[in-house]
Coordinates of C-alpha atoms and ligand atoms in Angstrom, one line a residue:
X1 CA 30.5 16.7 38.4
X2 CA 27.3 15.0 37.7
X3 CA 28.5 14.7 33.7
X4 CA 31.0 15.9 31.4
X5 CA 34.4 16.3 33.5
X6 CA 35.8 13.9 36.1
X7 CA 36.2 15.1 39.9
X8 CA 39.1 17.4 40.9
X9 CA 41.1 16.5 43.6
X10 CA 43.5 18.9 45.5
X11 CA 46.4 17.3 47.2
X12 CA 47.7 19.2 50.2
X13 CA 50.8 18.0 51.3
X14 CA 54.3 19.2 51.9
X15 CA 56.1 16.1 51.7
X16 CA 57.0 15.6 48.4
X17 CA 57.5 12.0 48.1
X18 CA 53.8 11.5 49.6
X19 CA 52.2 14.5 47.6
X20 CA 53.5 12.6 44.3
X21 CA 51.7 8.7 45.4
X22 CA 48.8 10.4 46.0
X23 CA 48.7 12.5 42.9
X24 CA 50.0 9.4 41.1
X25 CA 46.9 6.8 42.6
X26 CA 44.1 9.4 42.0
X27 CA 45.4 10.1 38.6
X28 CA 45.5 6.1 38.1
X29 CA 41.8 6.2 39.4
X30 CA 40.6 8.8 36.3
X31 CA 40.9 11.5 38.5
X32 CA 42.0 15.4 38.0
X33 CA 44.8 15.8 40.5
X34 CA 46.2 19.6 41.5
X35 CA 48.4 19.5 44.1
X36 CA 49.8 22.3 47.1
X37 CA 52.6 21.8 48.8
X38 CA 52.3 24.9 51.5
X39 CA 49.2 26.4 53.1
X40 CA 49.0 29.7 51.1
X41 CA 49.3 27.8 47.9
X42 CA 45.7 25.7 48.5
X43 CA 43.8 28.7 50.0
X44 CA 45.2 29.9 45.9
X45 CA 44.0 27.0 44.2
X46 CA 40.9 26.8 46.2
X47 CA 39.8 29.9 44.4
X48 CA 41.1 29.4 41.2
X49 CA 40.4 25.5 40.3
X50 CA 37.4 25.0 42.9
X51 CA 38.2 21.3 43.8
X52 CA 35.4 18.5 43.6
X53 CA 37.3 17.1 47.0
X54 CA 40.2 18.1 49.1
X55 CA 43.0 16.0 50.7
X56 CA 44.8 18.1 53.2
X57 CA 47.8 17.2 55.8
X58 CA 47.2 18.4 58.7
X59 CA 50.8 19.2 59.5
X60 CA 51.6 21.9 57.0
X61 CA 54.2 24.4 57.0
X62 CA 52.7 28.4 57.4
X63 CA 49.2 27.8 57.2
X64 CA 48.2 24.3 58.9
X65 CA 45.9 22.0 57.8
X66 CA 42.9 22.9 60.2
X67 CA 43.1 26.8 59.4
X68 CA 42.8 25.5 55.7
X69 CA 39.7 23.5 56.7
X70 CA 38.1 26.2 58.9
X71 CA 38.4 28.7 55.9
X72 CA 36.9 26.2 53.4
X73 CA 34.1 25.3 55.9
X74 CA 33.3 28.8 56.6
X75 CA 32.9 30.3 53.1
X76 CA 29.8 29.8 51.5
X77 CA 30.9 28.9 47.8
X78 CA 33.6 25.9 49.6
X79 CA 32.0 24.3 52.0
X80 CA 30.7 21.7 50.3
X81 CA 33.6 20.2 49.2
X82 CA 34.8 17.6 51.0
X83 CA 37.6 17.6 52.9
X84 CA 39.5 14.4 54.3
X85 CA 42.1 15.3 56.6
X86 CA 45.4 13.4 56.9
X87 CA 47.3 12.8 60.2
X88 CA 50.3 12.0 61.8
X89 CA 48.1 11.9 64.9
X90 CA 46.2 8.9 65.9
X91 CA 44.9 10.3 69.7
X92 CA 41.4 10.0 69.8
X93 CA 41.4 13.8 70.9
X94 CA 42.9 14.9 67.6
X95 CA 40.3 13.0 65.3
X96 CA 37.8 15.0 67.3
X97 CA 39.5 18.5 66.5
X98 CA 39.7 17.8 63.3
X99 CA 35.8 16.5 63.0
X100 CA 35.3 19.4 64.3
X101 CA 36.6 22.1 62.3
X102 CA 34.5 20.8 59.7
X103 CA 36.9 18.1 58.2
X104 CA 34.3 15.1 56.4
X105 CA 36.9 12.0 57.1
X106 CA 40.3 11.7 59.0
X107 CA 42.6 9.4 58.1
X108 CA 46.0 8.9 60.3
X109 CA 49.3 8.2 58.8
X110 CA 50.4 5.9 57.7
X111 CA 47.6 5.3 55.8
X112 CA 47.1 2.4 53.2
X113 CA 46.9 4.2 49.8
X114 CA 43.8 1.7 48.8
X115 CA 41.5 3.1 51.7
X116 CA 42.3 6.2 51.4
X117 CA 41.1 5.9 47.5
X118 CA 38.0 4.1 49.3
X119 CA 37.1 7.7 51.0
X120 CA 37.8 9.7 48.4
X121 CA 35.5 7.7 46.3
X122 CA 32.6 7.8 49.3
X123 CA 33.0 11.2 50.1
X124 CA 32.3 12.3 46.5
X125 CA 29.3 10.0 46.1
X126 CA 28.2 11.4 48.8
X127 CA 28.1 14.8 47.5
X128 CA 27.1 13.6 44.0
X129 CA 23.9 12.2 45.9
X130 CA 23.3 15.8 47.3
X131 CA 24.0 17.8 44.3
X132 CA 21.3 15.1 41.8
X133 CA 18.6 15.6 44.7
X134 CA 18.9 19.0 44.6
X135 CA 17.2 21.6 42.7
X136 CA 18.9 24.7 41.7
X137 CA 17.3 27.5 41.2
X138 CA 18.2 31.8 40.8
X139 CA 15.3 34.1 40.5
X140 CA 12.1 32.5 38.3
X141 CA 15.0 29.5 36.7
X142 CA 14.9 26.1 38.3
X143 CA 17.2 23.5 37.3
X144 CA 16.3 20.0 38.5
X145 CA 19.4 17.6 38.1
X146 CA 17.9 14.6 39.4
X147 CA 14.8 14.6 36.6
X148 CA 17.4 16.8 34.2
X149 CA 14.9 19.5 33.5
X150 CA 14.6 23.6 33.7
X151 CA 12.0 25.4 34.0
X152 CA 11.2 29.1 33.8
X153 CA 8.5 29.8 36.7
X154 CA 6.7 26.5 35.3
X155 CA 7.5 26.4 31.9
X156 CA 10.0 24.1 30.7
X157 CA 13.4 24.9 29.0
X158 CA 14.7 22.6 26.4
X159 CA 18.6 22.5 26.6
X160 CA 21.4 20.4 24.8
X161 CA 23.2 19.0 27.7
X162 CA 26.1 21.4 27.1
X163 CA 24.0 24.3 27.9
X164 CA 22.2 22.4 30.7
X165 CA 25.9 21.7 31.8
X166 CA 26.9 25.1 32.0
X167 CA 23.2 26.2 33.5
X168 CA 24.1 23.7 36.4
X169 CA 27.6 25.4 37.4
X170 CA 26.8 28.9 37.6
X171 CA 24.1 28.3 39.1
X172 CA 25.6 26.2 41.9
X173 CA 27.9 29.7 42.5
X174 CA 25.6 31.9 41.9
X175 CA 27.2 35.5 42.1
X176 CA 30.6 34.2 41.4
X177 CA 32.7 35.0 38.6
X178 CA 33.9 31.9 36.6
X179 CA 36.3 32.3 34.1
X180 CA 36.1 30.4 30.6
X181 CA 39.5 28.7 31.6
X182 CA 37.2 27.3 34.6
X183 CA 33.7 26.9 32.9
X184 CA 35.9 24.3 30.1
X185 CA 37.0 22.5 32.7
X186 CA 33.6 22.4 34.8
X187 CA 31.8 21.5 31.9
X188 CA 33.9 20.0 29.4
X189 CA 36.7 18.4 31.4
X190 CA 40.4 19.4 31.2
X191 CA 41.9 16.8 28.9
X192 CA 39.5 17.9 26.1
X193 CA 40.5 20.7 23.9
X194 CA 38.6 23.6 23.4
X195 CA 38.9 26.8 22.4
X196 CA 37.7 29.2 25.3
X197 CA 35.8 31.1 22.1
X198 CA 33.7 27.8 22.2
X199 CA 32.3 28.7 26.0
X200 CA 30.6 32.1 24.5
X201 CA 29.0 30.2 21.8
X202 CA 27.5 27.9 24.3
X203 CA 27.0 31.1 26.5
X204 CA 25.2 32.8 24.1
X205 CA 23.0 29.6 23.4
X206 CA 21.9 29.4 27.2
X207 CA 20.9 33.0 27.2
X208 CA 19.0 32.7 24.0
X209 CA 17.2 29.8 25.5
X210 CA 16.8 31.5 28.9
X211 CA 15.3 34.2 27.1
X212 CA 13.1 32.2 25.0
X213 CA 11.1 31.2 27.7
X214 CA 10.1 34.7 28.6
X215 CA 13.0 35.1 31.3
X216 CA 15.4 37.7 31.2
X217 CA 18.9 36.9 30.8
X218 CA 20.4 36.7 34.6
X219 CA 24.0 36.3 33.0
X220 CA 26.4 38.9 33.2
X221 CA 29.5 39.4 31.0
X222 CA 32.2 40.5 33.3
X223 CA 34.7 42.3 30.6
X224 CA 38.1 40.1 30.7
X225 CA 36.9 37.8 33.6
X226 CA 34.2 35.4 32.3
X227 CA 30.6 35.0 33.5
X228 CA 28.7 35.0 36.4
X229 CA 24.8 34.8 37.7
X230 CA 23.1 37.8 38.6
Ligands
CA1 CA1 53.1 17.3 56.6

């Protein structure tokens, strides 16, 4: 998120009319939209898109709104994202169950389309804030996004910002197998086309570089999958 591709935004909602002005406003805003209109289909495109930010009903047919928020909240790799959680419900007690489960905002219906924009927009600064403070690192590698360096133990690794790029988003999953479908639009955005041949070139950079350093290479091929960290 911190370069290359805009933020991704999953829209849960089952009302049609409603999923399609939010996915219309965010999409005016420069934003990647994907949109769910059940339960089962977010938890789906939780795993296979990995949103920058979540924007879930809490009224949802099957799986409701707060199981999808407890799920994200518990798993290591989702938590992070932000979740603002949409309601029908404006009791005071409801706001706090869904604080509570984990959910960052709550808006209640009917909402003004312009605020709600207004949250999405804090809530990912906020995280953009965490993620440029932090330093990554797996095994002897460090990645530093605030100052935009890595280092093996303390030796620095020179990187073109594509490689840097990709450094950055397996390393904030480490263990996690990211397709090339995913790692183009982590690091190189969705609208741009690029052949997923392009992300093994770029792979094969990183590791040279990695290994250049005197690390060993802590990327694994996973045969018709994509890549993953250790
Ligand atoms: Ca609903």
């Amino acid at each position: 998120m911190a370069t290359g591709a805009e933020p991704l935004i999953l829209v849960v909602e089952d009302e049609a009319s409603q999923r399609q002005v939010l996915a219309y406003n965010l999409g005016a805003k420069g934003y990647r939209v994907v949109t769910a209109a059940t339960g089962d289909e977010a938890l789906l495109l939780i795993d296979e898109e990995m949103p920058d930010l979540i924007i879930l009903d809490w009224m949802l047919p099957e799986v409701s709104g707060i199981e999808i928020c407890r799920r994200v909240k518990l798993r290591d790799d989702t938590r992070d994202i932000p979740v603002i959680m949409l309601s029908a419900r404006a009791e005071e007690s409801d706001r706090v169950r869904g604080l509570e489960t984990g959910a960052d905002d709550y808006v209640t219906k009917p909402y003004s389309v312009s605020e709600l924009m207004a949250r999405v927009k804090t809530n990912l600064r906020r995280v953009r804030k965490a993620i440029e403070g932090q330093v990554l690192s797996f095994g002897n590698i460090r990645l530093d996004a605030e100052q935009h360096r890595v280092y093996h133990a303390d030796t620095p690794i020179h990187l073109g910002p594509t490689e840097f790029r990709l450094l950055q988003v397996l390393l904030e999953r480490p263990g996690r197998v990211l397709s090339r479908e995913q790692l183009l639009d982590r690091v190189w955005g969705r609208d741009v086309y690029v052949d997923t041949r392009t992300v093994d070139v770029h792979i094969g950079r990183l590791r040279k570089a990695l290994r250049g350093a005197g690390g060993s290479d802590p990327i694994r091929t996973v045969r018709g999958a994509g890549y993953a960290l250790g």
